[in-house]
CSV table of C-alpha atoms and ligand atoms in Angstrom, one decimal:
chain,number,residue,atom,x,y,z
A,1,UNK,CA,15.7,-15.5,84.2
A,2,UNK,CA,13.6,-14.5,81.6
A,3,UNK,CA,9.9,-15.4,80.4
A,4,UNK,CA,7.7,-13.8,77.9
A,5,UNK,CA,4.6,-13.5,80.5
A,6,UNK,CA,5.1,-13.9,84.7
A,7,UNK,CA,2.1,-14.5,85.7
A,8,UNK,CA,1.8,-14.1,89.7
A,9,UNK,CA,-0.9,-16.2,91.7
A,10,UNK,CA,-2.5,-20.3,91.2
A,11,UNK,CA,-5.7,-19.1,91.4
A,12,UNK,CA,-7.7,-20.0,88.4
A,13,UNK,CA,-7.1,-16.6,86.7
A,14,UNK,CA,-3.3,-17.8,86.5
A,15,UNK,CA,-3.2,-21.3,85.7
A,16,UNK,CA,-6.5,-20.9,83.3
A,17,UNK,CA,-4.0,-18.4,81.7
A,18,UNK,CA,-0.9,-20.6,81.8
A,19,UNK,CA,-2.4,-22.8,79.8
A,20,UNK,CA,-4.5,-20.7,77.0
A,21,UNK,CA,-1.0,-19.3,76.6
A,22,UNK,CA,0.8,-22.6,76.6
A,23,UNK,CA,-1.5,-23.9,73.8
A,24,UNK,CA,-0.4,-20.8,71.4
A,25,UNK,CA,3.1,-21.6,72.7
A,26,UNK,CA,3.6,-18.7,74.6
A,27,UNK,CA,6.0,-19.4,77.2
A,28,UNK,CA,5.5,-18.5,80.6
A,29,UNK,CA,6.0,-18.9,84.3
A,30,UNK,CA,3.8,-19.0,87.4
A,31,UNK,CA,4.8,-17.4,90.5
A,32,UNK,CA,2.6,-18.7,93.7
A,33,UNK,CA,3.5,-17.7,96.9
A,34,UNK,CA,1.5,-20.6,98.9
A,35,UNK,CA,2.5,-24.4,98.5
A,36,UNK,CA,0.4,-26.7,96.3
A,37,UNK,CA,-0.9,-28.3,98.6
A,38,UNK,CA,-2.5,-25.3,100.2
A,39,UNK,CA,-3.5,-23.7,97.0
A,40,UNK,CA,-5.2,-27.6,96.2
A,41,UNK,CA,-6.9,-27.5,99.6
A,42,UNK,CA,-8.5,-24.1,99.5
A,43,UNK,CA,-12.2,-24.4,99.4
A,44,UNK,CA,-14.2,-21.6,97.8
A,45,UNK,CA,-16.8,-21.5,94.7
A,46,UNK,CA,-17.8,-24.3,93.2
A,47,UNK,CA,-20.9,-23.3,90.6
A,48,UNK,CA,-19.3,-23.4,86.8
A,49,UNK,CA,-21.2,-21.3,84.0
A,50,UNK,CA,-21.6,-23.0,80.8
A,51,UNK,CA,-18.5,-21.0,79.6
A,52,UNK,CA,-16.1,-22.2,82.4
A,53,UNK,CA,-16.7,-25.4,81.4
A,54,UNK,CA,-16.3,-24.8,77.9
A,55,UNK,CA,-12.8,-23.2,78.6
A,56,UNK,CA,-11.9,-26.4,80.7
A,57,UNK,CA,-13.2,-28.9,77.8
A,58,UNK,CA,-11.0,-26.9,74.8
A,59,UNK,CA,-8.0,-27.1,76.6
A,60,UNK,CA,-8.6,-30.6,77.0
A,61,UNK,CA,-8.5,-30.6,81.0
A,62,UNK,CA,-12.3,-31.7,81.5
A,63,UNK,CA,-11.7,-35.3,82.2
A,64,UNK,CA,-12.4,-35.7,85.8
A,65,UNK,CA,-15.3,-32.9,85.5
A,66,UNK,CA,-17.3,-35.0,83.4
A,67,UNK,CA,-16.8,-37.8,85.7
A,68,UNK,CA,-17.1,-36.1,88.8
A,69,UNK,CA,-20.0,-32.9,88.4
A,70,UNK,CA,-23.3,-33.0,89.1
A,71,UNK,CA,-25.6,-30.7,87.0
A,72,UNK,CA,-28.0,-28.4,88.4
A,73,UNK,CA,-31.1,-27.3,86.4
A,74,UNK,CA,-32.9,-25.0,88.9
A,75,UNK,CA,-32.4,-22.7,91.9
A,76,UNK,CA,-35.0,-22.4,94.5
A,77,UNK,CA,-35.7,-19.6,96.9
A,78,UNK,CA,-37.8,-19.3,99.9
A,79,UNK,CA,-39.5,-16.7,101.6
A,80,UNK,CA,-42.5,-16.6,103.8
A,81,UNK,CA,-43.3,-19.9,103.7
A,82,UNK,CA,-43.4,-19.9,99.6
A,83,UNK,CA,-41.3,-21.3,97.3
A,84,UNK,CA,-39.8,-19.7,93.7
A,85,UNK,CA,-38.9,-22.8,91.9
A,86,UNK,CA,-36.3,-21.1,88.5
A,87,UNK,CA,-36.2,-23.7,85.9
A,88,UNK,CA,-32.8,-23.1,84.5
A,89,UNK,CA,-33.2,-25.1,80.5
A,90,UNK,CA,-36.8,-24.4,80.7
A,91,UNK,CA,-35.7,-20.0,81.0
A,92,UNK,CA,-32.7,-19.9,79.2
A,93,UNK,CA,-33.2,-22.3,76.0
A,94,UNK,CA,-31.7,-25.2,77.8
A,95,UNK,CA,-28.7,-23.7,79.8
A,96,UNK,CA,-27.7,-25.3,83.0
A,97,UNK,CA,-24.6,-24.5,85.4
A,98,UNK,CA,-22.2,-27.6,86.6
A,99,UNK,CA,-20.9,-27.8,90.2
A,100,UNK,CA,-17.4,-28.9,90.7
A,101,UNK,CA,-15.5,-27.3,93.4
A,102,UNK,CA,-13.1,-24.4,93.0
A,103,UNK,CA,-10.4,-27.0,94.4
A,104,UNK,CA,-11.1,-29.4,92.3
A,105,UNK,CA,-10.7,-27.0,89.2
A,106,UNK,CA,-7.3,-26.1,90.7
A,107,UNK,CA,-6.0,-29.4,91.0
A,108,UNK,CA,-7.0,-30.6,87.2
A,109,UNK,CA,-4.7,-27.4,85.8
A,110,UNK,CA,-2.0,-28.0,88.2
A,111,UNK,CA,-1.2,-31.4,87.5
A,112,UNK,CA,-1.8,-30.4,83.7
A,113,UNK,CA,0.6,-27.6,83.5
A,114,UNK,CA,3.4,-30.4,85.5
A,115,UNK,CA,2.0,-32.6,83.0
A,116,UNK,CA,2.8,-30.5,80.4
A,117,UNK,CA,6.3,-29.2,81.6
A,118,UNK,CA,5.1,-26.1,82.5
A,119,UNK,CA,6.8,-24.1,85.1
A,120,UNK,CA,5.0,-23.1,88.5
A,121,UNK,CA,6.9,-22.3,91.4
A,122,UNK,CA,5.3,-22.9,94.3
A,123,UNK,CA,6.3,-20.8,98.1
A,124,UNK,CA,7.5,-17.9,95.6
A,125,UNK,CA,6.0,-14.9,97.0
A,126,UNK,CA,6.3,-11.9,94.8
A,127,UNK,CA,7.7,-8.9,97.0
A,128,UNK,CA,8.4,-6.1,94.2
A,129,UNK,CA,8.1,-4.7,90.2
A,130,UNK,CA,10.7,-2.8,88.3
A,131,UNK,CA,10.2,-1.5,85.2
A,132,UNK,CA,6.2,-1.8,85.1
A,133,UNK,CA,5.5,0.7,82.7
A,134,UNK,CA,8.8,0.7,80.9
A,135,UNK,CA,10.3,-1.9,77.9
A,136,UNK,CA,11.5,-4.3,80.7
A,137,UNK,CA,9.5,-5.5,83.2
A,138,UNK,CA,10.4,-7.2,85.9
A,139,UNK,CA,8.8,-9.1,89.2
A,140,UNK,CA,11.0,-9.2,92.1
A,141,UNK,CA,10.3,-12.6,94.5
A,142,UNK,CA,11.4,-14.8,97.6
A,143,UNK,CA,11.8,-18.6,97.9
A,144,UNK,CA,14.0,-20.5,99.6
A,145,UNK,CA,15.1,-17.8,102.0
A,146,UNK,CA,16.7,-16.2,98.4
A,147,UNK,CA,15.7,-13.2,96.7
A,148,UNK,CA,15.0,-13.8,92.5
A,149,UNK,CA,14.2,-11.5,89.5
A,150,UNK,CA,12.2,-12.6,86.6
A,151,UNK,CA,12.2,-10.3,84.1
A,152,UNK,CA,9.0,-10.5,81.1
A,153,UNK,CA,7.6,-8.9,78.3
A,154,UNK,CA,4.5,-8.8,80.1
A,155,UNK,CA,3.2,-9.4,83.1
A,156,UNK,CA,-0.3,-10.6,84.7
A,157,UNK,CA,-1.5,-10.0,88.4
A,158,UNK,CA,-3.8,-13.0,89.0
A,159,UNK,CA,-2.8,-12.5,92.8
A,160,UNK,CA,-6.1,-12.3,93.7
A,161,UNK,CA,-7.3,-9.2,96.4
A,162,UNK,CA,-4.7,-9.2,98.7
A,163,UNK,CA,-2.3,-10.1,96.6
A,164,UNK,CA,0.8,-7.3,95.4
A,165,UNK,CA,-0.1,-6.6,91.8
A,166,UNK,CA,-2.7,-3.6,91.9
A,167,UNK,CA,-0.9,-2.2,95.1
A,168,UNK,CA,1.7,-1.6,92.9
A,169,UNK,CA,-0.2,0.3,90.7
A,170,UNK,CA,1.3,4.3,91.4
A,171,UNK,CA,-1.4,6.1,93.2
A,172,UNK,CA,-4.2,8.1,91.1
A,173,UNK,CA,-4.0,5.9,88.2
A,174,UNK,CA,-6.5,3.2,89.2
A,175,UNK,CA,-10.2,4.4,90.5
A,176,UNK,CA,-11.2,2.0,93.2
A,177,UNK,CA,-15.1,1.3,93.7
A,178,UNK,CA,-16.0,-0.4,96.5
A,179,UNK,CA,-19.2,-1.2,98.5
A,180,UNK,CA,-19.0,-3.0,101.5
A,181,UNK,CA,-22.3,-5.1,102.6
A,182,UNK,CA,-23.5,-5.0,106.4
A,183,UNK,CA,-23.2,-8.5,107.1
A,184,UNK,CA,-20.8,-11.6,106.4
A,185,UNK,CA,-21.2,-15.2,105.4
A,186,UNK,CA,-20.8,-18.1,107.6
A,187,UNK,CA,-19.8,-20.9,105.3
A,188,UNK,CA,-19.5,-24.6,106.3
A,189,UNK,CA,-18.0,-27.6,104.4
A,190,UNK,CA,-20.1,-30.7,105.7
A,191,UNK,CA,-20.2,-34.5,104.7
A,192,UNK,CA,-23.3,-35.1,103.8
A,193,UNK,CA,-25.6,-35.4,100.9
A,194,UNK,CA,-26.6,-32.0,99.6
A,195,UNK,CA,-30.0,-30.7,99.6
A,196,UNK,CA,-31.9,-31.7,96.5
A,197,UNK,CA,-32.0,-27.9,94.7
A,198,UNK,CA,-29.5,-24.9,95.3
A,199,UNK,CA,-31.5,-23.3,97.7
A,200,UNK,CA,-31.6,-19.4,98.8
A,201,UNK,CA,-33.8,-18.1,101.7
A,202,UNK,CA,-34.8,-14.8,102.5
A,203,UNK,CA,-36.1,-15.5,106.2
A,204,UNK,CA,-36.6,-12.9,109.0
A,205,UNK,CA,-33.5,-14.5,110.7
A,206,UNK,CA,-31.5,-13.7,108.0
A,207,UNK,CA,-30.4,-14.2,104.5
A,208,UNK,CA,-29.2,-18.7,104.3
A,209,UNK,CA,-28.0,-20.4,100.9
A,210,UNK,CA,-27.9,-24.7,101.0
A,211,UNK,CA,-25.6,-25.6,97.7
A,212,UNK,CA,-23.9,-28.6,96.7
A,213,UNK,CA,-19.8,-29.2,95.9
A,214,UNK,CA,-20.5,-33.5,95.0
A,215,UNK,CA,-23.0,-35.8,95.8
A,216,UNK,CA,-22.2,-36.8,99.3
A,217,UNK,CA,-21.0,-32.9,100.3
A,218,UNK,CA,-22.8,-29.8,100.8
A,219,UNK,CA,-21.6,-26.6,100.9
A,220,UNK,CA,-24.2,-24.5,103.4
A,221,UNK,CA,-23.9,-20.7,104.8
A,222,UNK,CA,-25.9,-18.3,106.9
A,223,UNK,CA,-25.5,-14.5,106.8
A,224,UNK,CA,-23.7,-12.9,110.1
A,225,UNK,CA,-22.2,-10.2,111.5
A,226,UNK,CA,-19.6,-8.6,109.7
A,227,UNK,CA,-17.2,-9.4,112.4
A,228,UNK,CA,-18.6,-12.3,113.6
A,229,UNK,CA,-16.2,-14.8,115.1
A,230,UNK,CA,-16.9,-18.4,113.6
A,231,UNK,CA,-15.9,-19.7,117.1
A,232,UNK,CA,-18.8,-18.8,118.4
A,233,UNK,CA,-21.1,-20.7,116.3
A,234,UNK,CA,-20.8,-24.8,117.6
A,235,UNK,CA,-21.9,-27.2,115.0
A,236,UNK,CA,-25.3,-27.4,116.6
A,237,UNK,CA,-25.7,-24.0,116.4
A,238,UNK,CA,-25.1,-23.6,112.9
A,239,UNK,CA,-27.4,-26.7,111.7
A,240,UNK,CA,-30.2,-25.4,113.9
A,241,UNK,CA,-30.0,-22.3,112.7
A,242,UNK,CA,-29.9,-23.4,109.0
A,243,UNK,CA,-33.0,-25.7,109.3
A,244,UNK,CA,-34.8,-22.4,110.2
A,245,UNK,CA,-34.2,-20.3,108.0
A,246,UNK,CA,-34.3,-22.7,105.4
A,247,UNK,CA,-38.4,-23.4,106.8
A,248,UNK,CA,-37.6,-26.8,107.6
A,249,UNK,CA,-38.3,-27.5,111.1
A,250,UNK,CA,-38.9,-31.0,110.9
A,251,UNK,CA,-35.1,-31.3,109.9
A,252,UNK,CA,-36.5,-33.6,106.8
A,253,UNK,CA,-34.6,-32.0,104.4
A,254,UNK,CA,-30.9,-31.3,105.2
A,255,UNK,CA,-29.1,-33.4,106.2
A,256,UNK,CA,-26.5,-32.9,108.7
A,257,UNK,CA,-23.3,-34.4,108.6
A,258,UNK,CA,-19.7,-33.9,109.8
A,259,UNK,CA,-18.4,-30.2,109.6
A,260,UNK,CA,-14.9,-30.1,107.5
A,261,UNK,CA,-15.0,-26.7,107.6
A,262,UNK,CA,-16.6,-23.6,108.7
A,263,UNK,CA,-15.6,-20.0,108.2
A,264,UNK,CA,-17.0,-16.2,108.0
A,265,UNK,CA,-16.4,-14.4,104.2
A,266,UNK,CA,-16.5,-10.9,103.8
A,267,UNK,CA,-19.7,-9.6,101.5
A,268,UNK,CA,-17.9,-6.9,99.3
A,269,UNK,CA,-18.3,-5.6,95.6
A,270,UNK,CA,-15.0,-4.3,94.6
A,271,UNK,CA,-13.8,-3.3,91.2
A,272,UNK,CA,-10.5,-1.2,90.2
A,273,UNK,CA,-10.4,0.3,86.7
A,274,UNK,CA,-8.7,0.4,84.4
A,275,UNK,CA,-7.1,-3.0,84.7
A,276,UNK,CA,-4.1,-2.1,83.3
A,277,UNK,CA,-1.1,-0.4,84.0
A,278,UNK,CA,1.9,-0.4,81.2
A,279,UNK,CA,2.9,-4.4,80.7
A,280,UNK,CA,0.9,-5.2,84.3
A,281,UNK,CA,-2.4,-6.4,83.1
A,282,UNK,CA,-4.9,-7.4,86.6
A,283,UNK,CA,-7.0,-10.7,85.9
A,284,UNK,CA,-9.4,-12.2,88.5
A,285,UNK,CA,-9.7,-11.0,91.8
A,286,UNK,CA,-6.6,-8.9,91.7
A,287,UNK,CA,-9.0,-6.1,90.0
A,288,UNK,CA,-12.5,-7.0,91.1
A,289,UNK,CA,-14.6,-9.3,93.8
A,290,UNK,CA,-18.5,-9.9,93.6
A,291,UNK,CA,-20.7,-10.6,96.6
A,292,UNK,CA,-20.9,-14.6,96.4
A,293,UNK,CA,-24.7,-14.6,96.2
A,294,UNK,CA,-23.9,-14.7,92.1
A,295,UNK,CA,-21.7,-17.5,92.3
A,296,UNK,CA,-19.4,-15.5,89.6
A,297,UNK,CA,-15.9,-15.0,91.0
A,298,UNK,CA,-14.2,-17.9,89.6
A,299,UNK,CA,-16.1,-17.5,86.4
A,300,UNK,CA,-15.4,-14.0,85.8
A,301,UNK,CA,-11.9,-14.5,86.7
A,302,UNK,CA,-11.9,-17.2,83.2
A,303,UNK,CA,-13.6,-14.5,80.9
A,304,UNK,CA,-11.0,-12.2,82.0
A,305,UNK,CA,-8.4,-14.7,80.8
A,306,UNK,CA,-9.6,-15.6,78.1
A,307,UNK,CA,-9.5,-12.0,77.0
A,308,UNK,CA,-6.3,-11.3,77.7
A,309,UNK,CA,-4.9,-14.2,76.5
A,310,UNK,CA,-6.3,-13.9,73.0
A,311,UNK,CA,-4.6,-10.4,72.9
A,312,UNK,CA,-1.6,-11.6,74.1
A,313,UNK,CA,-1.6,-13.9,71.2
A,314,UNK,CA,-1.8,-11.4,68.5
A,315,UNK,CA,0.6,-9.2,70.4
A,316,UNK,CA,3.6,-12.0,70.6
A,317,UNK,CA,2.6,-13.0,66.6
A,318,UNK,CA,1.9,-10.0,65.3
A,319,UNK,CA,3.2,-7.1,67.6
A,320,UNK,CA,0.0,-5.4,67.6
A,321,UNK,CA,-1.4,-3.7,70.6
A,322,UNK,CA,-5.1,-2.9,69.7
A,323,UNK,CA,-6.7,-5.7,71.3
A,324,UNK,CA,-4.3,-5.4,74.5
A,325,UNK,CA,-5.2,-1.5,74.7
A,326,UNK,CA,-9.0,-2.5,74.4
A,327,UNK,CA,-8.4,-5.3,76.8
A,328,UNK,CA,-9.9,-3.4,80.0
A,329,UNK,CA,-12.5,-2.4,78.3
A,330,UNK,CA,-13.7,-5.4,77.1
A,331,UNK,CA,-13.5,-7.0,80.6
A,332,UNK,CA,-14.9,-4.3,82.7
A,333,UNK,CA,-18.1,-4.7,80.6
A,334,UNK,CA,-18.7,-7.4,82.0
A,335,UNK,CA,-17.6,-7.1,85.0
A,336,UNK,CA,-20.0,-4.7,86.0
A,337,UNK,CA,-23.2,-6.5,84.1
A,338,UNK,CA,-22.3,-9.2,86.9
A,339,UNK,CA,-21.4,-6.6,89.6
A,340,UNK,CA,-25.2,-5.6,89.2
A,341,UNK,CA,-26.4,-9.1,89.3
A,342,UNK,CA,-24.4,-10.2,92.3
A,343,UNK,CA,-25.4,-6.8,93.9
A,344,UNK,CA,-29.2,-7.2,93.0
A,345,UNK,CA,-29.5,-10.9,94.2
A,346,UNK,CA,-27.6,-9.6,97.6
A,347,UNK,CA,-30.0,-6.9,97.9
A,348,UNK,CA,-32.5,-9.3,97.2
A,349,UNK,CA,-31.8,-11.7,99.6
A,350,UNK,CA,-30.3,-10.4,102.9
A,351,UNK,CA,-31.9,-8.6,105.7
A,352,UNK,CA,-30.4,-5.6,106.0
A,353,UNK,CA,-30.1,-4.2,109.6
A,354,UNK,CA,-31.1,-0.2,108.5
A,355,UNK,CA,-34.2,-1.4,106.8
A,356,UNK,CA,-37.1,0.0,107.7
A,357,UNK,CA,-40.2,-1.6,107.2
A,358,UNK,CA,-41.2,0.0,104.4
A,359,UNK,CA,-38.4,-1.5,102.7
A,360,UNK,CA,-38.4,-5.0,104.1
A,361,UNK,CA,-42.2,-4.5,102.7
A,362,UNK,CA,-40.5,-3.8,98.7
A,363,UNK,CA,-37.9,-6.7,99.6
A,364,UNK,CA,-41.2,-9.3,100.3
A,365,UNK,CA,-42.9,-7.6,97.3
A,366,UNK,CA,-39.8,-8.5,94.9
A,367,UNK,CA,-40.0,-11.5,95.7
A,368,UNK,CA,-43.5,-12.2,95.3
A,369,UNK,CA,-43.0,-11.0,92.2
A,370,UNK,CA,-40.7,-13.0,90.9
A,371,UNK,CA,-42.8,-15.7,92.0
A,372,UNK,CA,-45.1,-15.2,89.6
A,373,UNK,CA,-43.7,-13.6,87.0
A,374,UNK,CA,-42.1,-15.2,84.0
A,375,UNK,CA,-40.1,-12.5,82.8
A,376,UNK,CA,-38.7,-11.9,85.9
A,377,UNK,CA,-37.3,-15.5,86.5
A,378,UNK,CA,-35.5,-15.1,83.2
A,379,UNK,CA,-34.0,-12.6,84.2
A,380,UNK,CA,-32.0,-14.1,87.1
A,381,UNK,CA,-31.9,-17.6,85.4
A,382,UNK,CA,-29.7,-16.2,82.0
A,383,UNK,CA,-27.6,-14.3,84.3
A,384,UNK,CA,-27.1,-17.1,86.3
A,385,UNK,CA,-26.0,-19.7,84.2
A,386,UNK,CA,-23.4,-16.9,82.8
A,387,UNK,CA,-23.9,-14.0,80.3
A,388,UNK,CA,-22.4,-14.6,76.6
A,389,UNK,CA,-18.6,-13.8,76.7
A,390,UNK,CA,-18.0,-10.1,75.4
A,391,UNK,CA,-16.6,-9.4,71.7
A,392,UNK,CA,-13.5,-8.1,71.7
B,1,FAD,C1,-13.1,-17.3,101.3
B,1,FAD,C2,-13.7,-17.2,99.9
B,1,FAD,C3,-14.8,-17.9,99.6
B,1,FAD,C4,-15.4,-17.8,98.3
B,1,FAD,N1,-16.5,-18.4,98.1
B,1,FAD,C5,-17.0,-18.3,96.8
B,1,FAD,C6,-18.2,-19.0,96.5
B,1,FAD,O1,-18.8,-19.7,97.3
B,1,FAD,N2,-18.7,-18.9,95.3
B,1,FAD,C7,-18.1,-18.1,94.3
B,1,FAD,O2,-18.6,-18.0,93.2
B,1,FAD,N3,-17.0,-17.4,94.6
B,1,FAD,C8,-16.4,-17.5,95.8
B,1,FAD,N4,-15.3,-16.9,96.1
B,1,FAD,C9,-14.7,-16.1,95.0
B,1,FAD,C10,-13.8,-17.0,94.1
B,1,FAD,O3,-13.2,-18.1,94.8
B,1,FAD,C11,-12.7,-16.1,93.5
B,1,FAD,O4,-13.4,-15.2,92.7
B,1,FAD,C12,-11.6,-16.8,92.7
B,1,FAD,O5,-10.8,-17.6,93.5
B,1,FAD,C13,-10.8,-15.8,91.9
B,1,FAD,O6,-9.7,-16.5,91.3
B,1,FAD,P1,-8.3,-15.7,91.1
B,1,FAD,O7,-7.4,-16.6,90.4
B,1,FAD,O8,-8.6,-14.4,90.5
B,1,FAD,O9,-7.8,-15.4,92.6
B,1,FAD,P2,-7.4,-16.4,93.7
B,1,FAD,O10,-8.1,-17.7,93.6
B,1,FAD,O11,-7.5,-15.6,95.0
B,1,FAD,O12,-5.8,-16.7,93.4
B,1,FAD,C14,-4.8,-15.8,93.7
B,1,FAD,C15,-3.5,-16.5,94.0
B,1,FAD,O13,-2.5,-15.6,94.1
B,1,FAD,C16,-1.6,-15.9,95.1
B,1,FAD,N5,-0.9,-14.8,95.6
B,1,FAD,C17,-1.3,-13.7,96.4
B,1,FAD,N6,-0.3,-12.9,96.6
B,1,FAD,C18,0.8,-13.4,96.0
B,1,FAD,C19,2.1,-12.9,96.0
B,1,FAD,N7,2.5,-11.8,96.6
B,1,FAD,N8,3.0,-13.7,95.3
B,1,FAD,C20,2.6,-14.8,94.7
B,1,FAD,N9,1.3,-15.3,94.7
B,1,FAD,C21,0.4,-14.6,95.4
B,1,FAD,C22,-2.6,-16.5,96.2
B,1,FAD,O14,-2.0,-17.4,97.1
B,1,FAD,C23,-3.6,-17.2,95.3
B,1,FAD,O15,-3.2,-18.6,95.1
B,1,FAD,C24,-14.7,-17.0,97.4
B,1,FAD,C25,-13.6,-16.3,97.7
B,1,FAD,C26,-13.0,-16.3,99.0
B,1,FAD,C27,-11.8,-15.6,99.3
């Protein structure tokens, strides 16, 4: 079998790709190693920069968005008892960012690529490469108990970090930067309506975040232990300990509700360069992750895309390579603009168990700050609702 781009992974690096390609009429396959209905199920960002939704509108797949997103125009964050209230519009000439879950994203592409004809295979987990660097590439994968090959003329890992694209990038080719945070996220999925701003806090208990995935759920985490076991944390626990840190102790302003789901996330900056090896270009989280406090992964894996796919276009028209040779580049740029946001509004926001308290003492001064300083709000609001894409 034979396809001018395998694409491996569901995520929304691969199916935003599958169908920018698709609209040029470049023909390719998807390669997805869980079902779809697992890949439909997962829950995991959910905050859309203007540009994500822009992407989503021109391909004609922003339907159920409009219906379904809310709109958020600020972000609040508390700290010792004060509140910094960033008006998104009112910083950023009249930007906002549009929640609509991760999931929900998924499932609008997938049915549109079925829709369309398009191929994904579902339970095909890639196992091997031949060829990467040579004139034909090929991806070696498993489904139905029966080995396949798929040969391309190119081929994109949007396989997300654990997935078998960069590994198979020979050793000393790719530099790996990564910084590992002290502390993890416990996230929780709950029925109930959300809290009435995005909401950080900075609290002496430890960093907590209330967000919003649709009018009657909330999306809510506190920060942890690295390693800490999400069994250990009843639901009780976890809502107790939100209303905390979150300075409301007369529980009057989250509400609680039914737990769907609760788990502990890894707080990691990760980025391999370059994202290219021969025909294997990395997309998405296959060559970089971003501490969460950004809200930027799914949104930087769709500027990647985009990228890639417009030189992908003039390579299959035309034959030329420039914009493929300058493709990571183009993307690393800004990968590492939002690296140092989602690594300043981490730093920001956690306690960190080695502080001393001098620095705690800088942390609280930050923040006041930003409290009253203008120029400081715009800062975080325009990198917040999502940078202008990079020339390329
Ligand atoms: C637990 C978790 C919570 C998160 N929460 C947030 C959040 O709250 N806010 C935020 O902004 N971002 C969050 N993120 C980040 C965001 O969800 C990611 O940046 C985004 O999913 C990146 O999309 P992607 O397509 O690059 O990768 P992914 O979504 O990871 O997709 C990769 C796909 O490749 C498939 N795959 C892997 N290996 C193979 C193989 N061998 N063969 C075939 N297919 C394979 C996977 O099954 C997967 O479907 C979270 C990430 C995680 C892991």
């Amino acid at each position: 079998m034979h396809t001018q781009v395998g694409i491996i992974g569901a995520g929304p690096a691969g199916l935003f790709l599958a169908h920018l390609l698709y609209r040029e009429g470049i023909d390719c396959v998807v390669l997805e190693a869980r079902s779809r209905a697992y890949v439909e199920d997962r829950v995991r960002a959910g905050v859309l920069e203007q540009g994500t939704v822009d992407l989503m509108h021109e391909l004609g797949l922003d339907e159920r968005l409009r219906r379904e997103c809310m709109v958020d125009h600020a972000i609040d964050m508390r700290f010792s008892g004060k509140l910094i209230h960033i008006d998104l519009p009112g910083l950023t000439a009249g930007k906002v960012v549009t929640i609509y879950g991760q999931q929900e994203v998924v499932k609008d592409l997938i049915a549109a690529r079925i829709a369309d004809g398009g191929r994904i295979e579902f339970e095909a987990e890639v196992t091997g490469f031949a060829d990467l660097d040579g004139a034909k590439p090929a991806i070696r994968y498993c489904k139905d108990g029966a080995e396949h090959t798929l040969t391309c003329d190119i081929i994109a890992g949007c396989d997300g970090f654990h997935g078998v694209a960069r590994t198979a990038i020979p050793d000393g080719v790719l530099t790996a930067y990564d910084h590992v945070f002290p502390f993890g996220w416990l996230g929780v999925l709950a029925e109930a309506p959300p809290i009435r701003e995005m909401t950080y806090a900075n609290h002496d208990r430890g960093f907590a975040l209330c967000s919003r995935r649709s009018p009657k759920i909330s999306r809510h985490y506190v920060q942890v232990a690295p390693d800490e076991d999400a069994a250990n944390w009843s639901d009780d626990r976890f809502w107790n300990e939100l209303h905390v840190r979150m300075n409301d102790a007369d529980k009057s302003e989250i509400n609680e509700g039914k737990i769907l789901q609760k788990g502990v996330t890894p707080v990691r900056a990760f980025v391999a360069a370059p994202m290219r090896y021969g025909k294997l270009f990395l997309a998405g989280d296959a060559a970089h992750i971003v501490p969460p406090t950004g809200a930027k992964g799914l949104n930087l894996a769709a500027a990647d895309v985009r990228v890639l796919a417009r030189a992908l276009m003039a390579y299959f028209r035309t034959g030329a390579t420039e914009r493929l040779d300058r493709y990571s580049d183009t993307c690393l740029r800004r990968v590492w603009k939002v690296v140092r946001y989602s690594w300043h509004m981490t730093s920001l926001l956690h306690r960190f168990p080695a502080h001393s308290a001098f620095e705690r003492n800088i942390q609280i001064g930050e923040l006041d700050y930003l409290l009253g300083s203008r120029a400081a709000q715009q800062t975080i609001a325009e990198n917040y609702v999502g940078l202008p894409l990079e020339d390329d």
